[in-house]
PDB file of C-alpha atoms in Angstrom:
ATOM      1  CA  UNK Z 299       0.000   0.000   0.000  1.00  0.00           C
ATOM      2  CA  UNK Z 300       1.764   3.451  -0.978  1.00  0.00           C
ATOM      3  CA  UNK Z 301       0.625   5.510   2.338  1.00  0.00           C
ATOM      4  CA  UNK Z 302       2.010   8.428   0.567  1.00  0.00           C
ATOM      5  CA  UNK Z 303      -0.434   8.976  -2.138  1.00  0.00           C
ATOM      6  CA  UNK Z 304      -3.450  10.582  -0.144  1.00  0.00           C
ATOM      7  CA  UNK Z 305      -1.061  12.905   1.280  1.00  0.00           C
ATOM      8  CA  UNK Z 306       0.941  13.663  -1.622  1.00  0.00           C
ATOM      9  CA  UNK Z 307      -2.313  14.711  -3.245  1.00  0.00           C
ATOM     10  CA  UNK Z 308      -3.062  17.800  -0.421  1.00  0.00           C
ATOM     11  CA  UNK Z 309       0.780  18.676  -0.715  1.00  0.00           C
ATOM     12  CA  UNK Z 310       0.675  19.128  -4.003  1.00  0.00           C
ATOM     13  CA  UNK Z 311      -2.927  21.369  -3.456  1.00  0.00           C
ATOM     14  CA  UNK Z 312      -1.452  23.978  -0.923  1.00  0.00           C
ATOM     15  CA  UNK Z 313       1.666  24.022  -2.655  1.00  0.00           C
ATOM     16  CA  UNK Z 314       0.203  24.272  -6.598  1.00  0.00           C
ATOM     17  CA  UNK Z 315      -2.617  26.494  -5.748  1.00  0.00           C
ATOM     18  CA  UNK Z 316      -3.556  27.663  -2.200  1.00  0.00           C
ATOM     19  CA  UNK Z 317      -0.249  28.796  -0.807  1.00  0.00           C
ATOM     20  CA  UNK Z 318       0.292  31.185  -3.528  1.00  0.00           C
ATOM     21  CA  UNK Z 319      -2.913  32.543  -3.686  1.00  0.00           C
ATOM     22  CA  UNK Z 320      -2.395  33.227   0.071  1.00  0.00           C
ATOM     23  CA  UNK Z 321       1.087  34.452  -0.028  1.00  0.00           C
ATOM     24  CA  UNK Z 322       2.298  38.766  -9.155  1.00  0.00           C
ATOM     25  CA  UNK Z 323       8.873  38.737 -10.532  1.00  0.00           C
ATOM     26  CA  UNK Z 324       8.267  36.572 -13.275  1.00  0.00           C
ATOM     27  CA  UNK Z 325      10.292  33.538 -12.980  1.00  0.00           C
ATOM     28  CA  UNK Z 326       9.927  30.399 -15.519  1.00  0.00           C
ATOM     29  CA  UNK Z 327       5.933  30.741 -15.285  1.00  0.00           C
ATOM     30  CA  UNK Z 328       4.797  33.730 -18.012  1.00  0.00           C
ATOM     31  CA  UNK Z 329       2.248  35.985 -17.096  1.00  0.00           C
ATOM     32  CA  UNK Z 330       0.117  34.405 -19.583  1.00  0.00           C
ATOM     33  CA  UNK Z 331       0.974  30.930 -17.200  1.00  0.00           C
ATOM     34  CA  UNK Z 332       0.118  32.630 -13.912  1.00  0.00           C
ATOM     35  CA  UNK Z 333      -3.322  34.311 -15.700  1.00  0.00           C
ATOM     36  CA  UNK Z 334      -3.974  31.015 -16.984  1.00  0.00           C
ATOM     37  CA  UNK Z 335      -3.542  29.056 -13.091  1.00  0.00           C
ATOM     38  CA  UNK Z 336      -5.634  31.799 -11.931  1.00  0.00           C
ATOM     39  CA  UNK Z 337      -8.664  31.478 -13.931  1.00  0.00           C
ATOM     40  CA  UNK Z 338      -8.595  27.478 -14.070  1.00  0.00           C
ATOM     41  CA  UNK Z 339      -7.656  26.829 -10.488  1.00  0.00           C
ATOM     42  CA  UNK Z 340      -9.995  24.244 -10.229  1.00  0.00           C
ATOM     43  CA  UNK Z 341      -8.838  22.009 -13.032  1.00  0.00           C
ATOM     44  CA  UNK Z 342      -4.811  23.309 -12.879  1.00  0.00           C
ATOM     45  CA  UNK Z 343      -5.261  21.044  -9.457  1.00  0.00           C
ATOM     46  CA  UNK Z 344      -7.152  18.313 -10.708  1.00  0.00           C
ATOM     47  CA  UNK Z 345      -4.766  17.727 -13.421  1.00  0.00           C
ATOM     48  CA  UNK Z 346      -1.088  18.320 -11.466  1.00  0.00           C
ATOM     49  CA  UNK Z 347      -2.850  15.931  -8.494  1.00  0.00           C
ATOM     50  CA  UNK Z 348      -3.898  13.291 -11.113  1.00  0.00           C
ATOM     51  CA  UNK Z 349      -0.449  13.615 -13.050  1.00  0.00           C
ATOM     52  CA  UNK Z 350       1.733  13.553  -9.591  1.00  0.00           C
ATOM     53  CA  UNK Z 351      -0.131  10.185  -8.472  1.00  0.00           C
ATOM     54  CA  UNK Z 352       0.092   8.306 -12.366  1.00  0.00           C
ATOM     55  CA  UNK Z 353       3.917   9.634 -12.123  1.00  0.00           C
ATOM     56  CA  UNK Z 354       4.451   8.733  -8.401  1.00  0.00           C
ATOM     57  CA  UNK Z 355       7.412   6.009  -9.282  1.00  0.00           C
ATOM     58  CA  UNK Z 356       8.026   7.565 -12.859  1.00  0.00           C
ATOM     59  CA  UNK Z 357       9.754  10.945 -11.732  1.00  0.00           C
ATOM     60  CA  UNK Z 358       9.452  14.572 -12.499  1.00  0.00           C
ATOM     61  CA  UNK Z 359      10.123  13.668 -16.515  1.00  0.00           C
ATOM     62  CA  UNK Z 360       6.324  11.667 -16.369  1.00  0.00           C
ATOM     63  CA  UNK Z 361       4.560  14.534 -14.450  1.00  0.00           C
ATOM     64  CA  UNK Z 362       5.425  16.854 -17.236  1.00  0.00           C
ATOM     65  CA  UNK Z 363       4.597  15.044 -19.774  1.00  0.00           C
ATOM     66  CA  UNK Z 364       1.783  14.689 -18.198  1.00  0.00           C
ATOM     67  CA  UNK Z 365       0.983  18.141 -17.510  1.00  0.00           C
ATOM     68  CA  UNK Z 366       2.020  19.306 -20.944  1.00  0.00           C
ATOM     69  CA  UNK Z 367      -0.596  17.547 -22.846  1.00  0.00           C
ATOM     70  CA  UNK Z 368      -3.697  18.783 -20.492  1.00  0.00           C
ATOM     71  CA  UNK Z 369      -2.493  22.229 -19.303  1.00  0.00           C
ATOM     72  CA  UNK Z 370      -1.990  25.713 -21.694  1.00  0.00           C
ATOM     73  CA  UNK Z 371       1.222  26.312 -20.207  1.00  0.00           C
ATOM     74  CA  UNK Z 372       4.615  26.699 -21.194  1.00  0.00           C
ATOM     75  CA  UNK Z 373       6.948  23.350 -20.319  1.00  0.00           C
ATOM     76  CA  UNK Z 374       9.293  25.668 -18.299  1.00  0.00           C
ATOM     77  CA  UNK Z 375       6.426  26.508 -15.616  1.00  0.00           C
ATOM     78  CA  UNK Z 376       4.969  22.759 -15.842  1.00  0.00           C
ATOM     79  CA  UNK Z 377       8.679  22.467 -15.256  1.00  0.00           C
ATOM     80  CA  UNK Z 378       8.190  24.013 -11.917  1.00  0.00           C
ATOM     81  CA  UNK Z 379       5.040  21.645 -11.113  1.00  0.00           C
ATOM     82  CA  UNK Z 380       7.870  18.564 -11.720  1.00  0.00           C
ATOM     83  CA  UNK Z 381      10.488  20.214  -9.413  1.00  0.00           C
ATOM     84  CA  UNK Z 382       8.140  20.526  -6.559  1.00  0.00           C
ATOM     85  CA  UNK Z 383       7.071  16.512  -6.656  1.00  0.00           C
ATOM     86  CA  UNK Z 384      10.065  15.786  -6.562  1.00  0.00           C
ATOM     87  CA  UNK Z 385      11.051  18.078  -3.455  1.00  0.00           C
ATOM     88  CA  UNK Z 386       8.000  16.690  -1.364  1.00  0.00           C
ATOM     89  CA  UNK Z 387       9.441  13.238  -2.367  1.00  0.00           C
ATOM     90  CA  UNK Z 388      12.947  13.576  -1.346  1.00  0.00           C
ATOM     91  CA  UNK Z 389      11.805  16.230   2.122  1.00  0.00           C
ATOM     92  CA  UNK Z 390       8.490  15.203   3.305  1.00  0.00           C
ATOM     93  CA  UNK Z 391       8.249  11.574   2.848  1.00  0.00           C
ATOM     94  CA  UNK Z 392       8.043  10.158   6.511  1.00  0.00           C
ATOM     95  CA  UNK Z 393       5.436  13.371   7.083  1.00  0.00           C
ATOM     96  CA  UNK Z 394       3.776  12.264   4.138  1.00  0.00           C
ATOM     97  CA  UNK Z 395       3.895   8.488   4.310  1.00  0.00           C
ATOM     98  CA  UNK Z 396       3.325   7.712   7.883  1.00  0.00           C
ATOM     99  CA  UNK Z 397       2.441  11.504   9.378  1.00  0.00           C
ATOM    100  CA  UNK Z 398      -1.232  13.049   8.956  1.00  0.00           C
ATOM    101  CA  UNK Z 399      -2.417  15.291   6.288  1.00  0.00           C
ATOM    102  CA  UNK Z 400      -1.727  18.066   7.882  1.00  0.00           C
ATOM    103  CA  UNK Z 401       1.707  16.690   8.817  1.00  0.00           C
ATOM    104  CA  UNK Z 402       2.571  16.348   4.964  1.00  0.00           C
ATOM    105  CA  UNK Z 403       0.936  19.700   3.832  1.00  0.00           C
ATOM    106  CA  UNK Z 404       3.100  21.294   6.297  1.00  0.00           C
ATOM    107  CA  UNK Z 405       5.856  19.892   5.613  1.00  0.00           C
ATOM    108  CA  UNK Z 406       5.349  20.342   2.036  1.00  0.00           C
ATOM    109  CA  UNK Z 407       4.649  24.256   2.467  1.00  0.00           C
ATOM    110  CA  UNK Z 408       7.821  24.584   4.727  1.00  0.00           C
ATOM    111  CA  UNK Z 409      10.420  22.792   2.744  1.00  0.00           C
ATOM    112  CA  UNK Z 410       9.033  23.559  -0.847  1.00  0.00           C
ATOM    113  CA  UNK Z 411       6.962  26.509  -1.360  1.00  0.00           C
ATOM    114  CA  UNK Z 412       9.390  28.911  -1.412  1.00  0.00           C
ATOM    115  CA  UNK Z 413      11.287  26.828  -4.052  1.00  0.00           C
ATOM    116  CA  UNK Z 414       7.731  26.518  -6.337  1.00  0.00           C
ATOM    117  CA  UNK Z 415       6.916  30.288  -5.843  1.00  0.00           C
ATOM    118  CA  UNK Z 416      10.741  31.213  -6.922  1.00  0.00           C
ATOM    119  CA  UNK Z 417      10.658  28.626  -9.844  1.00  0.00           C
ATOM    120  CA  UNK Z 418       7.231  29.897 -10.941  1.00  0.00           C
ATOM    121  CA  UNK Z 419       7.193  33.840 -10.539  1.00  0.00           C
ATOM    122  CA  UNK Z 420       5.058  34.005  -7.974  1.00  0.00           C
ATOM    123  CA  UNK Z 421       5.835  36.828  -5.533  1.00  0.00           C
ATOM    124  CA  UNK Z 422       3.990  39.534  -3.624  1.00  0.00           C
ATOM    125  CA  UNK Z 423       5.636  43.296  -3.984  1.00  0.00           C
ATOM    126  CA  UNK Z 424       2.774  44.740  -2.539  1.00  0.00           C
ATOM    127  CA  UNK Z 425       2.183  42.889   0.818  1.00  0.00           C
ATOM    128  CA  UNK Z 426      -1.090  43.120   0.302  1.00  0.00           C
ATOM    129  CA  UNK Z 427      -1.952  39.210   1.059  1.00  0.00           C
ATOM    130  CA  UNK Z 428      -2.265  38.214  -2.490  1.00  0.00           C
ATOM    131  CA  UNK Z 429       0.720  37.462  -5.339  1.00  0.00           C
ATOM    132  CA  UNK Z 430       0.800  38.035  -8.701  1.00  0.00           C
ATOM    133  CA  UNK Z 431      -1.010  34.864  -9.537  1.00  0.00           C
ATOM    134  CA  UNK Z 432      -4.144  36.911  -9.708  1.00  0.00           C
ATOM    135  CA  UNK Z 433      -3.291  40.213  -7.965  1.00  0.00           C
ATOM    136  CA  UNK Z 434      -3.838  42.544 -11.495  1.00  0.00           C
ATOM    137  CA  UNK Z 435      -1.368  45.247 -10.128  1.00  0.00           C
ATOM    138  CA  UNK Z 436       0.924  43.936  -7.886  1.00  0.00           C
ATOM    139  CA  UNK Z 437       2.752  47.242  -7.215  1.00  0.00           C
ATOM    140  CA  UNK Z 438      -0.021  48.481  -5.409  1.00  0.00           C
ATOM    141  CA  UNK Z 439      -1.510  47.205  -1.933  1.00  0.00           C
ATOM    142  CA  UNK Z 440      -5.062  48.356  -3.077  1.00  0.00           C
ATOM    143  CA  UNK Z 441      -5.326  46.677  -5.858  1.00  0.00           C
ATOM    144  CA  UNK Z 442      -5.907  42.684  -5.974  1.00  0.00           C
ATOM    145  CA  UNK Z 443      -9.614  40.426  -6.145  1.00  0.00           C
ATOM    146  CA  UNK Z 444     -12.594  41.994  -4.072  1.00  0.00           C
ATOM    147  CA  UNK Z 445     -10.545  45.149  -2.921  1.00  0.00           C
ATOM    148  CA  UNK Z 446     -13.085  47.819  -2.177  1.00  0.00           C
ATOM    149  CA  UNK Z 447     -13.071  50.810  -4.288  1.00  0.00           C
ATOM    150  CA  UNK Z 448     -10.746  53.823  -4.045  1.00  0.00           C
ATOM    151  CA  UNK Z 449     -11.731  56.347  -6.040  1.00  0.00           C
ATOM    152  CA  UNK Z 450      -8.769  56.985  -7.744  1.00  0.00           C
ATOM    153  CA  UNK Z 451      -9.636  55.500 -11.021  1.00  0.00           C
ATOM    154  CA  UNK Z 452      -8.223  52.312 -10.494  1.00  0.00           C
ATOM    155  CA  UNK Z 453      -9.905  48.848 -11.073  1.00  0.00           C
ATOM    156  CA  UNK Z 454      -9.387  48.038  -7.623  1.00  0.00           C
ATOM    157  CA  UNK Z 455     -11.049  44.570  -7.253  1.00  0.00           C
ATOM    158  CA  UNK Z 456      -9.082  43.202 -10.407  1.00  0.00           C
ATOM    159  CA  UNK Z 457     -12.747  42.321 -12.471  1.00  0.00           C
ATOM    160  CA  UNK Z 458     -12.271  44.288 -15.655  1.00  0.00           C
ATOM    161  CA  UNK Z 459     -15.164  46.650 -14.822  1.00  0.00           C
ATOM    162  CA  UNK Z 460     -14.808  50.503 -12.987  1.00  0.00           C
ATOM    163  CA  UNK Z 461     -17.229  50.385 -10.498  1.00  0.00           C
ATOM    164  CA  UNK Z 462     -18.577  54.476  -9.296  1.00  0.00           C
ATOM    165  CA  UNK Z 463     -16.243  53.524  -6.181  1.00  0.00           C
ATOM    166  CA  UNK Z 464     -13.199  53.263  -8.177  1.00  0.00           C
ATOM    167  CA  UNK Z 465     -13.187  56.180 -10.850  1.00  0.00           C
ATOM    168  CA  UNK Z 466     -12.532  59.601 -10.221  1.00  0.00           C
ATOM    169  CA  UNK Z 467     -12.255  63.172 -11.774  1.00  0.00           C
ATOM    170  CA  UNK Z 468      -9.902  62.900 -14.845  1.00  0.00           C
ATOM    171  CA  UNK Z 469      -9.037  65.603 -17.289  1.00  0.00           C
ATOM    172  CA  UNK Z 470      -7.427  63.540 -19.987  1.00  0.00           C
ATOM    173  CA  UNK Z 471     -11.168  61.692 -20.656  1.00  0.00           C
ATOM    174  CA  UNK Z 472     -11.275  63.833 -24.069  1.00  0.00           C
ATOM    175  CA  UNK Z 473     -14.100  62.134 -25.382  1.00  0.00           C
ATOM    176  CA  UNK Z 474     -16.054  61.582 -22.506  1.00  0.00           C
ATOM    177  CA  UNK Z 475     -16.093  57.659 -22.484  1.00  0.00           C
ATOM    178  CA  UNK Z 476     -15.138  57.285 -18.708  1.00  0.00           C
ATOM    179  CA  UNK Z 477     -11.369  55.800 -19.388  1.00  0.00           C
ATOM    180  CA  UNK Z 478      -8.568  57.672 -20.603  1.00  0.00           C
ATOM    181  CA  UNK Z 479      -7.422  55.209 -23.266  1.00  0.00           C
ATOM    182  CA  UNK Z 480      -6.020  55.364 -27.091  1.00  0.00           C
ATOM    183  CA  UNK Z 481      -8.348  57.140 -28.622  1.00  0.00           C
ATOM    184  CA  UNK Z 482      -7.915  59.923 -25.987  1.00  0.00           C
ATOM    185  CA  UNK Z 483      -4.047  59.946 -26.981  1.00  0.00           C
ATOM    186  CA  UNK Z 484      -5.083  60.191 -30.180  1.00  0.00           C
ATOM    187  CA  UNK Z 485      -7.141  63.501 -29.575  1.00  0.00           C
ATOM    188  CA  UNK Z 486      -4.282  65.028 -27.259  1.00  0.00           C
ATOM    189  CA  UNK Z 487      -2.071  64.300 -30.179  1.00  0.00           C
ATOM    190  CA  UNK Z 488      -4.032  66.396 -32.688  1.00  0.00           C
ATOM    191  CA  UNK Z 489      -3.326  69.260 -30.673  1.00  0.00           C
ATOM    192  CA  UNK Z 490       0.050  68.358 -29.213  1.00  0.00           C
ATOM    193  CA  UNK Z 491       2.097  71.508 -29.769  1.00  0.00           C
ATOM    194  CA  UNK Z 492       0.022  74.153 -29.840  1.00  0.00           C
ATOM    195  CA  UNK Z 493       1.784  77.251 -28.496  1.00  0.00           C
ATOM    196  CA  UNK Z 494      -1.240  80.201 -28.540  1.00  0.00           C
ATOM    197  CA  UNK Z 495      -5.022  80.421 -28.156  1.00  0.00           C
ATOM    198  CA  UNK Z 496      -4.812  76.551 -27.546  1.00  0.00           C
ATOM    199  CA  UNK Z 497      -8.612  76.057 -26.391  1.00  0.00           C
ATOM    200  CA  UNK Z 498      -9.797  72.547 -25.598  1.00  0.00           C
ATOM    201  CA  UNK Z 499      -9.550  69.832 -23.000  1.00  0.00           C
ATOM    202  CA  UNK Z 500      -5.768  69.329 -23.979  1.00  0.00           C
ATOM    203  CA  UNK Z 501      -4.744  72.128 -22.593  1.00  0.00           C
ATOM    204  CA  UNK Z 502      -4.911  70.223 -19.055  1.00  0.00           C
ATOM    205  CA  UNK Z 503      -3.168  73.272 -17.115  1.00  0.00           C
ATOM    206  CA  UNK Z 504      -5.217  75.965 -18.959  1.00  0.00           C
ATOM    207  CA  UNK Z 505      -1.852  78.064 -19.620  1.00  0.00           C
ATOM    208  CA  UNK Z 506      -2.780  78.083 -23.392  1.00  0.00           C
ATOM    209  CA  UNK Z 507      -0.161  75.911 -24.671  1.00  0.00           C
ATOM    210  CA  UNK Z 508      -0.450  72.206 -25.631  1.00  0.00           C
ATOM    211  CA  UNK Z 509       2.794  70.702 -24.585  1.00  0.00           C
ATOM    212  CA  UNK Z 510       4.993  68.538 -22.328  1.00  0.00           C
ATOM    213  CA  UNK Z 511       3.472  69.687 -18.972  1.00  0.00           C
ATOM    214  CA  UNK Z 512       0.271  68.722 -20.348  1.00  0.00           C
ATOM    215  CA  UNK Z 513       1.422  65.571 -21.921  1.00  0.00           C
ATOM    216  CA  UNK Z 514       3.081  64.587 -18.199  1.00  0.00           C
ATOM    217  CA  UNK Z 515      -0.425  64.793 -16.640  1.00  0.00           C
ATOM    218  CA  UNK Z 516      -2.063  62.621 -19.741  1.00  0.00           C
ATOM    219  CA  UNK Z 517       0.303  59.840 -18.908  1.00  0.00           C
ATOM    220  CA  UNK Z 518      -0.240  60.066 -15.498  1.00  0.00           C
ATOM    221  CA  UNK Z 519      -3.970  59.531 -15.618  1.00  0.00           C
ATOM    222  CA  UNK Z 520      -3.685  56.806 -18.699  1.00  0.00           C
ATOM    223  CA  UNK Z 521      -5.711  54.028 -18.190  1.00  0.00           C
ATOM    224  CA  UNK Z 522      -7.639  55.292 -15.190  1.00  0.00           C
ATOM    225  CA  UNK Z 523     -11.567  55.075 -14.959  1.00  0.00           C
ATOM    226  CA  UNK Z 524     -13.598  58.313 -15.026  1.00  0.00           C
ATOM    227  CA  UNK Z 525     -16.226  59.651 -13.817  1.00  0.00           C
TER     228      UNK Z 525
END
């Protein structure tokens, strides 16, 4: 009987999926890979638990194989996946094969997680509880899934949508759609250098000239939401 298969399965769980969700530098995972994790979290476990027990006593090279043919990621962050089996293996066994669950997962998490997350990407520059994995703006500790809103034009809880608690007052929305986006560059480059009677909504600091002062305060409001 292999005792260390029902435990293998929940170290692989906290360590694939929960412990970096919990814990945005890219490492051998892409962003498209850690997008990708994110929004199939459910079956990115299913298939690295089902892959690590049919690979148990064939190594790292089966579980990537494995991987490769049922996941949309790269081979150097199912790469990553491989590494970390094989770290539970050589660190946690005894936890895992004659310890509880909890023994194994903890073991797992302490000797290997740091090794998956470094492998993988998967950090969290903002200390704000949640890594890049799904955080959309990981600079910024105000920003990452179900964040209230902040009013300063930001999408704060990461779901593609500016809510009336996350825009705010812009002046580069030059045509009025509520996002300061490409086709407002497009307008503030019409008039980009302008040097008397500039009148419009380019001429952000109302000094009558269209020019780099003006330009600095676009950029700093691109991509915002408006009210």
């Amino acid at each position: 009987m292999n005792y260390l298969t029902p435990h293998l399965m929940v170290a692989m769980l906290c360590l694939s999926i929960c412990a970096s969700l919990q814990a945005g530098a890219q490492g051998n995972c892409t962003s498209f890979d850690l997008d990708y994790i994110c929004q199939n979290t459910e079956y990115v476990q299913a298939v690295s638990l089902d892959c690590g027990l049919a690979c148990l006593n064939d190594g790292e090279e089966c579980l990537v194989a494995c991987m490769t043919e049922q996941l949309a990621l790269t081979n150097d962050c199912i790469g990553c996946f491989g590494e970390q089996v094989t770290c539970i293996v050589q660190s946690c066994f005894l936890a895992c094969a004659f310890g509880s669950e909890e023994d194994c997962a903890a073991c797992a998490l302490s000797n290997c997680e740091a090794g998956f997350n470094e492998c993988a990407g998967i950090v969290n520059a903002d200390t704000d509880d949640w890594t890049n994995l799904c955080d959309c703006n990981d600079n910024n500790p105000n920003i990452y899934p179900g964040a209230d809103g902040t009013n300063e034009g930001f999408d704060n809880n990461c779901n593609g949508i500016f809510s009336p608690t996350e825009t705010t007052d812009c002046l580069a929305d030059l045509n009025l759609d509520n996002t300061v986006g490409t086709a407002d560059l497009l307008i503030f480059l019409g008039t980009f250098g302008c040097v008397s009677n500039c009148i419009g909504e380019a001429d952000m600091n109302n000094d009558g000239v269209v020019g780099a002062s003006d330009l600095l305060i676009f950029l700093s409001e691109f991509g915002l939401g408006c009210n």
